[in-house]
Amino acid sequence: AAVKGAMAAEGPRSLFALSAAAVSRSMGALERDVWALPGHLLRGLLPLLTVFRLERAEGAARRAGLSTQPIWRKLWDDVMKTRPPNSENITCWRKKFLETFFSNVLHGVLDVSSDWRLNDHHFSPLLHSSPHVSQLTLCNMLQGAVELTAEHNQKVLENLAGSLRILKFQHLLSSDQSIRRSLVLLLHRLIHHGSVSQVSMYSWPVPDTVLLVLILSMSAGFWRSGNALAYHSSPCGLCREEDKAQSQESAQERAERGRYDERKWSDGENQKGSPRALEEADAEVNGYGADTCLNSLLSRPRSPPLQNQSCEEASSKVPCDHTSSQGRSSPRCVSDQLSRYPVLRKTRRRLKSAVGKKRRCLRRSRGPYADPEDLYDFVFTVAREDNSGLLDKNSTIEEENAENWTSSSPGSPCTGHAGCKKRGGSAGIFSLKAAHRFRSVSTLELFSIPLTGETCRTLSNLLSSWVSLENLVLSYNGLGANIFCILSGLRALSRHSDCHLHVVRVSDVFSHMPCMELVRCILSAFPQLHTLSVSFDLKNQLEGNRPEGNPSCSEVEIPESCLEQLEIRFPREPLHTAFLLPVLKASKSLQQLSLDSATLPGSQELGLLLEALKECNPNLKKLSFHDVNLAEHQKEVLLLLQDPVLQEITFSFCRLFESSTTEFLSEIINTVKRNSSLKSLKLPGNRLGNHRLVALADIFSEDSSSSLCQLDVSSNCIKPDGLLEFTKKLEGHIQQRGGQIQFTHLRLFQNWLDQDAETAQEALRRLKAVCSVVNDSWDSSQAFADYISVM
């Protein structure tokens, strides 16, 4: 009926259209025959199918040489009724539609009865769209987590475990324990036994400490399976099958070792009675006799996860945390059984003392909620206990482990500096020996989430052994003095030979230490970094009052690094080349350098920087200055533009023409015309105006050897008549060169094109015949002051 109504609204149809509509209503019986139709018939039928049938028709359409992308795009426009961001970069509208459809249905913002193409009794919205979901956002009260872990959505969760790569949390609110348990189930399935490689959290002004620590710890692969993973009273088949496989493997290894021992000792000594055999037997009982306590999600075998190295700290302290030959640790849950079997508890304690007596470890707390044998209860204790009381009850770190963040002791978490000890303890750091190590994510991003001292200590402790972590982004977290705590964990992590960290991005409002000092600290610990970004808005007035026991990094020697990209945003700090020089010397592989909001303390400083770059970084391809006053550095600007190695140069809001003459613009144009290596020139926010824009068209004149492909003139007070004149001049140069020009992209954001819409449209139409133009609809009245300044 819905199909008939849609056809009636569109007017009379041909016989073929009527037949196609009739076939679409009987797809249940005719599906196999329909997929065998010739391509010209199938093309007319596909737009009349429901989402369920259209998704199933993908293979048949491909065999017939047809694309379903236009149909999925129309579905998006009709159902979603919005324009997705970066729509020009979407390569598969089928995946985009189904992924967004899944999220909207999960969060209750889309009614499947709103469109006949969604209303198919064969179509289960979450189940059939879940295989296409690679990115999922959970928000508010985590209703999505509760729904996904419901019993009727087991298959949905299994599909997500194979398809989901990015899990995001946004605008979270405090939740009760039942919701947290649903979240535990979800994270255990998607991270520990799934394919999620990135966890990102956004916009949480007042974070729930319990919830935050829960997400961080499980993202790092730490958790202990037990009552927290009860899933409708069914054992976790994923953990259980791993346990059985490794138990059999261990039993086989012990049997082979026993046969070898029997051959070695021909006197017939009974090895089962030896101390070593007793110890192994105890370990077997403790490690492998408690399969029934593994509670979780699904009983089906999982697909092979990404490999994750086991934590040295956990594997050395927990006898039952056996590591497989593939390097992946398998959880052994025994703690819940110990209270029922005192003998096993005693044996386990004896083994633990034998293994970990000489290792540094956190003492067991005597507090009523802080039993390190139950990590689940411990994490929730963080929020239940009053901060001061909890700190008093928690154990103190053993003296030999009370080292500052510059210590050389491997694997030491944040425990020793005054910034972390000023409140009297180590609350927030859970004992890794109480947790099993599962698979962990490789990317962690925290945006606009204030981190307290306790949370920073927990994060530092997790980072210290998070060897699978490749990308770490900490943005606007209000770290303050806690930056030293984070550095402590990173330094401990750097001592692991299998550390994979390659990208670190730290940004905040206030800097608690000079930017260059922080850069040197991180690089000295992580010479293997490929990308480092440090960004601060304002300088902390108390900077310099560093916690006692944390010496300056200004004298730390930086080993030769693998750094390829360095971004520094100074909080209006002076850019002293002498401080940057050791970093540049150590970064021979540097290809991109970005300096933002720096002040130049002297007229020679920029020249010294250019000399240092030329000497130390021969592979530098991209150089960017943003909000750096270069009005008095015209000579250095020209030297950069004639550099034979640089391929991309950015002068963004650098006041290039604030005090310049007409000759300076001519020198810029002539320099670029002679440079055949420069591919991209970005000049946003430099008040070019109409006349300078028109002059820039000469870069592409007949006598030019320039290879410039991209030009960015955003935010430059350009009006429609100036853009049209630039276009005409550019067309003339192209005609003189016989149509041979490499110019492909022009960016025009935030200019004055709304002042004469007709002229602007003509200019844009003619420009788009020459190159790709990226612009926006911008209200120029917002920048009236700038307009006055260039009149």
PDB file of N, CA and C in Angstrom, residues 191 196-199 218-221 308 439-444 466 468-470:
ATOM      1  N   ILE A 191      35.802  -4.927  23.678  1.00  0.00           N
ATOM      2  CA  ILE A 191      37.240  -4.656  23.755  1.00  0.00           C
ATOM      3  C   ILE A 191      38.017  -5.934  24.024  1.00  0.00           C
ATOM      4  N   VAL A 196      37.410  -3.546  18.967  1.00  0.00           N
ATOM      5  CA  VAL A 196      37.530  -2.104  19.230  1.00  0.00           C
ATOM      6  C   VAL A 196      38.990  -1.754  19.479  1.00  0.00           C
ATOM      7  N   SER A 197      39.492  -0.809  18.706  1.00  0.00           N
ATOM      8  CA  SER A 197      40.886  -0.379  18.852  1.00  0.00           C
ATOM      9  C   SER A 197      41.011   1.050  19.348  1.00  0.00           C
ATOM     10  N   GLN A 198      39.900   1.786  19.405  1.00  0.00           N
ATOM     11  CA  GLN A 198      39.951   3.183  19.850  1.00  0.00           C
ATOM     12  C   GLN A 198      38.804   3.481  20.794  1.00  0.00           C
ATOM     13  N   VAL A 199      39.115   4.097  21.925  1.00  0.00           N
ATOM     14  CA  VAL A 199      38.109   4.582  22.873  1.00  0.00           C
ATOM     15  C   VAL A 199      38.304   6.084  23.029  1.00  0.00           C
ATOM     16  N   MET A 218      39.210  -0.811  31.784  1.00  0.00           N
ATOM     17  CA  MET A 218      38.836  -1.865  30.848  1.00  0.00           C
ATOM     18  C   MET A 218      39.399  -1.590  29.460  1.00  0.00           C
ATOM     19  N   SER A 219      39.563  -0.318  29.102  1.00  0.00           N
ATOM     20  CA  SER A 219      40.199   0.016  27.833  1.00  0.00           C
ATOM     21  C   SER A 219      41.658  -0.421  27.833  1.00  0.00           C
ATOM     22  N   ALA A 220      42.286  -0.342  29.003  1.00  0.00           N
ATOM     23  CA  ALA A 220      43.677  -0.768  29.132  1.00  0.00           C
ATOM     24  C   ALA A 220      43.809  -2.284  29.216  1.00  0.00           C
ATOM     25  N   GLY A 221      42.686  -2.986  29.239  1.00  0.00           N
ATOM     26  CA  GLY A 221      42.725  -4.447  29.277  1.00  0.00           C
ATOM     27  C   GLY A 221      42.729  -5.031  30.665  1.00  0.00           C
ATOM     28  N   ASN A 308      47.889  -8.856  21.826  1.00  0.00           N
ATOM     29  CA  ASN A 308      48.207  -7.903  22.878  1.00  0.00           C
ATOM     30  C   ASN A 308      49.150  -8.563  23.866  1.00  0.00           C
ATOM     31  N   ARG A 439      42.758  -8.226  26.187  1.00  0.00           N
ATOM     32  CA  ARG A 439      43.104  -7.391  25.046  1.00  0.00           C
ATOM     33  C   ARG A 439      42.788  -5.929  25.374  1.00  0.00           C
ATOM     34  N   SER A 440      43.613  -4.996  24.886  1.00  0.00           N
ATOM     35  CA  SER A 440      43.412  -3.573  25.165  1.00  0.00           C
ATOM     36  C   SER A 440      43.359  -2.788  23.864  1.00  0.00           C
ATOM     37  N   VAL A 441      42.915  -1.538  23.943  1.00  0.00           N
ATOM     38  CA  VAL A 441      42.805  -0.701  22.750  1.00  0.00           C
ATOM     39  C   VAL A 441      44.157  -0.065  22.440  1.00  0.00           C
ATOM     40  N   SER A 442      44.290   0.437  21.223  1.00  0.00           N
ATOM     41  CA  SER A 442      45.548   1.068  20.815  1.00  0.00           C
ATOM     42  C   SER A 442      45.460   2.584  20.763  1.00  0.00           C
ATOM     43  N   THR A 443      44.245   3.139  20.891  1.00  0.00           N
ATOM     44  CA  THR A 443      44.075   4.596  20.864  1.00  0.00           C
ATOM     45  C   THR A 443      43.163   5.023  22.008  1.00  0.00           C
ATOM     46  N   LEU A 444      43.623   6.001  22.787  1.00  0.00           N
ATOM     47  CA  LEU A 444      42.821   6.578  23.875  1.00  0.00           C
ATOM     48  C   LEU A 444      42.767   8.083  23.685  1.00  0.00           C
ATOM     49  N   TRP A 466      50.751  -0.129  29.545  1.00  0.00           N
ATOM     50  CA  TRP A 466      49.823  -0.189  28.414  1.00  0.00           C
ATOM     51  C   TRP A 466      50.627  -0.297  27.113  1.00  0.00           C
ATOM     52  N   SER A 468      50.240  -1.850  24.338  1.00  0.00           N
ATOM     53  CA  SER A 468      49.557  -1.842  23.039  1.00  0.00           C
ATOM     54  C   SER A 468      49.172  -0.435  22.605  1.00  0.00           C
ATOM     55  N   LEU A 469      49.265   0.545  23.500  1.00  0.00           N
ATOM     56  CA  LEU A 469      48.825   1.902  23.190  1.00  0.00           C
ATOM     57  C   LEU A 469      49.714   2.522  22.118  1.00  0.00           C
ATOM     58  N   GLU A 470      49.089   3.008  21.049  1.00  0.00           N
ATOM     59  CA  GLU A 470      49.819   3.641  19.955  1.00  0.00           C
ATOM     60  C   GLU A 470      49.548   5.132  19.875  1.00  0.00           C
TER      61      GLU A 470
END
